[in-house]
Short mmCIF file of N, CA and C in Angstrom, two decimals:
data_model
loop_
_atom_site.label_atom_id
_atom_site.label_comp_id
_atom_site.label_asym_id
_atom_site.label_seq_id
_atom_site.Cartn_x
_atom_site.Cartn_y
_atom_site.Cartn_z
N UNK D 6 57.30 133.64 127.51
CA UNK D 6 58.16 132.47 127.39
C UNK D 6 57.38 131.14 127.52
N UNK D 7 56.23 131.12 128.18
CA UNK D 7 55.48 129.87 128.32
C UNK D 7 54.59 129.58 127.15
N UNK D 8 54.67 130.44 126.11
CA UNK D 8 53.87 130.23 124.91
C UNK D 8 54.30 128.95 124.20
N UNK D 9 55.54 128.58 124.28
CA UNK D 9 56.00 127.38 123.60
C UNK D 9 55.58 126.13 124.31
N UNK D 10 55.77 125.01 123.69
CA UNK D 10 55.43 123.72 124.26
C UNK D 10 56.56 123.13 125.05
N UNK D 11 56.28 122.28 126.05
CA UNK D 11 57.32 121.60 126.74
C UNK D 11 58.03 120.67 125.75
N UNK D 12 59.32 120.50 125.90
CA UNK D 12 60.07 119.59 125.06
C UNK D 12 59.85 118.15 125.59
N UNK D 13 59.16 117.31 124.82
CA UNK D 13 58.77 116.02 125.33
C UNK D 13 59.96 115.13 125.69
N UNK D 14 61.06 115.25 125.02
CA UNK D 14 62.23 114.40 125.30
C UNK D 14 62.87 114.78 126.65
N UNK D 15 62.67 116.01 127.13
CA UNK D 15 63.33 116.40 128.36
C UNK D 15 62.36 116.57 129.49
N UNK D 16 61.09 116.78 129.20
CA UNK D 16 60.03 116.84 130.27
C UNK D 16 60.40 117.78 131.44
N UNK D 17 60.78 119.01 131.15
CA UNK D 17 61.09 120.00 132.12
C UNK D 17 60.24 121.22 131.90
N UNK D 18 59.75 121.85 132.98
CA UNK D 18 58.92 123.01 132.83
C UNK D 18 59.66 124.25 132.32
N UNK D 19 60.96 124.30 132.59
CA UNK D 19 61.76 125.53 132.23
C UNK D 19 62.28 125.49 130.81
N UNK D 20 62.09 124.39 130.07
CA UNK D 20 62.59 124.27 128.70
C UNK D 20 61.39 124.10 127.76
N UNK D 21 61.31 124.98 126.77
CA UNK D 21 60.16 125.02 125.86
C UNK D 21 60.70 125.01 124.47
N UNK D 22 59.76 124.84 123.51
CA UNK D 22 60.13 124.88 122.09
C UNK D 22 59.05 125.50 121.31
N UNK D 23 59.46 126.14 120.22
CA UNK D 23 58.55 126.65 119.23
C UNK D 23 59.06 126.18 117.84
N UNK D 24 58.18 126.05 116.93
CA UNK D 24 58.56 125.62 115.57
C UNK D 24 58.56 126.84 114.63
N UNK D 25 59.64 127.00 113.92
CA UNK D 25 59.76 128.10 112.96
C UNK D 25 60.14 127.40 111.65
N UNK D 26 59.18 127.34 110.76
CA UNK D 26 59.38 126.63 109.49
C UNK D 26 59.63 125.16 109.82
N UNK D 27 60.78 124.64 109.35
CA UNK D 27 61.17 123.27 109.59
C UNK D 27 62.10 123.10 110.77
N UNK D 28 62.22 124.08 111.59
CA UNK D 28 63.14 124.06 112.72
C UNK D 28 62.48 124.10 114.07
N UNK D 29 63.08 123.45 115.04
CA UNK D 29 62.68 123.54 116.45
C UNK D 29 63.60 124.50 117.13
N UNK D 30 63.07 125.54 117.73
CA UNK D 30 63.84 126.48 118.52
C UNK D 30 63.56 126.10 119.98
N UNK D 31 64.59 125.61 120.64
CA UNK D 31 64.43 125.13 122.03
C UNK D 31 65.10 126.17 122.95
N UNK D 32 64.31 126.58 123.93
CA UNK D 32 64.83 127.64 124.82
C UNK D 32 64.53 127.30 126.26
N UNK D 33 65.37 127.91 127.13
CA UNK D 33 65.18 127.77 128.56
C UNK D 33 64.86 129.14 129.12
N UNK D 34 63.98 129.24 130.03
CA UNK D 34 63.63 130.52 130.63
C UNK D 34 63.61 130.43 132.14
N UNK D 35 63.99 131.53 132.78
CA UNK D 35 63.91 131.74 134.16
C UNK D 35 63.63 133.24 134.30
N UNK D 36 64.61 134.02 134.64
CA UNK D 36 64.46 135.46 134.60
C UNK D 36 64.68 135.92 133.14
N UNK D 37 65.64 135.29 132.49
CA UNK D 37 65.99 135.62 131.09
C UNK D 37 65.62 134.39 130.25
N UNK D 38 65.61 134.62 128.93
CA UNK D 38 65.37 133.55 127.97
C UNK D 38 66.69 133.22 127.28
N UNK D 39 67.03 131.92 127.25
CA UNK D 39 68.29 131.52 126.61
C UNK D 39 67.93 130.46 125.57
N UNK D 40 68.39 130.67 124.30
CA UNK D 40 68.16 129.70 123.24
C UNK D 40 69.17 128.54 123.50
N UNK D 41 68.65 127.38 123.64
CA UNK D 41 69.45 126.18 123.92
C UNK D 41 69.88 125.52 122.65
N UNK D 42 68.95 125.38 121.66
CA UNK D 42 69.30 124.71 120.41
C UNK D 42 68.31 125.15 119.33
N UNK D 43 68.81 125.09 118.12
CA UNK D 43 68.00 125.26 116.91
C UNK D 43 68.36 124.07 116.03
N UNK D 44 67.39 123.19 115.92
CA UNK D 44 67.67 121.96 115.11
C UNK D 44 66.56 121.74 114.13
N UNK D 45 66.87 121.00 113.06
CA UNK D 45 65.85 120.63 112.08
C UNK D 45 64.83 119.74 112.73
N UNK D 46 63.60 119.93 112.48
CA UNK D 46 62.52 119.17 113.13
C UNK D 46 62.60 117.70 112.85
N UNK D 47 63.26 117.28 111.78
CA UNK D 47 63.36 115.87 111.45
C UNK D 47 64.43 115.13 112.31
N UNK D 48 65.31 115.93 112.95
CA UNK D 48 66.36 115.31 113.74
C UNK D 48 65.87 114.85 115.09
N UNK D 49 66.45 113.79 115.63
CA UNK D 49 66.10 113.33 116.97
C UNK D 49 66.87 114.09 118.01
N UNK D 50 66.22 114.39 119.10
CA UNK D 50 66.82 115.14 120.17
C UNK D 50 67.22 114.20 121.35
N UNK D 51 66.75 113.01 121.33
CA UNK D 51 66.92 112.08 122.48
C UNK D 51 68.33 111.90 122.92
N UNK D 52 69.30 111.98 121.99
CA UNK D 52 70.72 111.74 122.39
C UNK D 52 71.35 112.94 123.07
N UNK D 53 70.72 114.11 122.94
CA UNK D 53 71.27 115.31 123.58
C UNK D 53 70.72 115.41 125.01
N UNK D 54 71.54 115.94 125.90
CA UNK D 54 71.09 116.15 127.30
C UNK D 54 70.59 117.55 127.48
N UNK D 55 69.64 117.75 128.37
CA UNK D 55 69.19 119.12 128.64
C UNK D 55 70.24 119.94 129.36
N UNK D 56 70.10 121.24 129.27
CA UNK D 56 71.06 122.17 129.96
C UNK D 56 71.12 121.84 131.43
N UNK D 57 72.28 121.94 131.98
CA UNK D 57 72.46 121.60 133.40
C UNK D 57 72.92 120.18 133.54
N UNK D 58 72.57 119.34 132.65
CA UNK D 58 72.96 117.93 132.70
C UNK D 58 74.04 117.67 131.68
N UNK D 59 74.35 118.59 130.85
CA UNK D 59 75.37 118.42 129.82
C UNK D 59 76.53 119.37 130.06
N UNK D 60 76.63 119.90 131.26
CA UNK D 60 77.69 120.82 131.54
C UNK D 60 77.38 122.26 131.22
N UNK D 61 76.17 122.52 130.71
CA UNK D 61 75.77 123.91 130.39
C UNK D 61 75.19 124.53 131.64
N UNK D 62 75.23 125.81 131.72
CA UNK D 62 74.67 126.48 132.89
C UNK D 62 73.18 126.72 132.68
#
């Protein structure tokens, strides 16, 4: 799970991203891995809040 890069907009160690084609696959990991978002790489993420701050568990 730590193979991905930290998501610069959120700056959290538990949230990472990998790029698949033109998409960002953003995931959170602890014991399990949870996909948080799959968005086109050209889209801005700054308006979205990280999990736990947006009412997500």
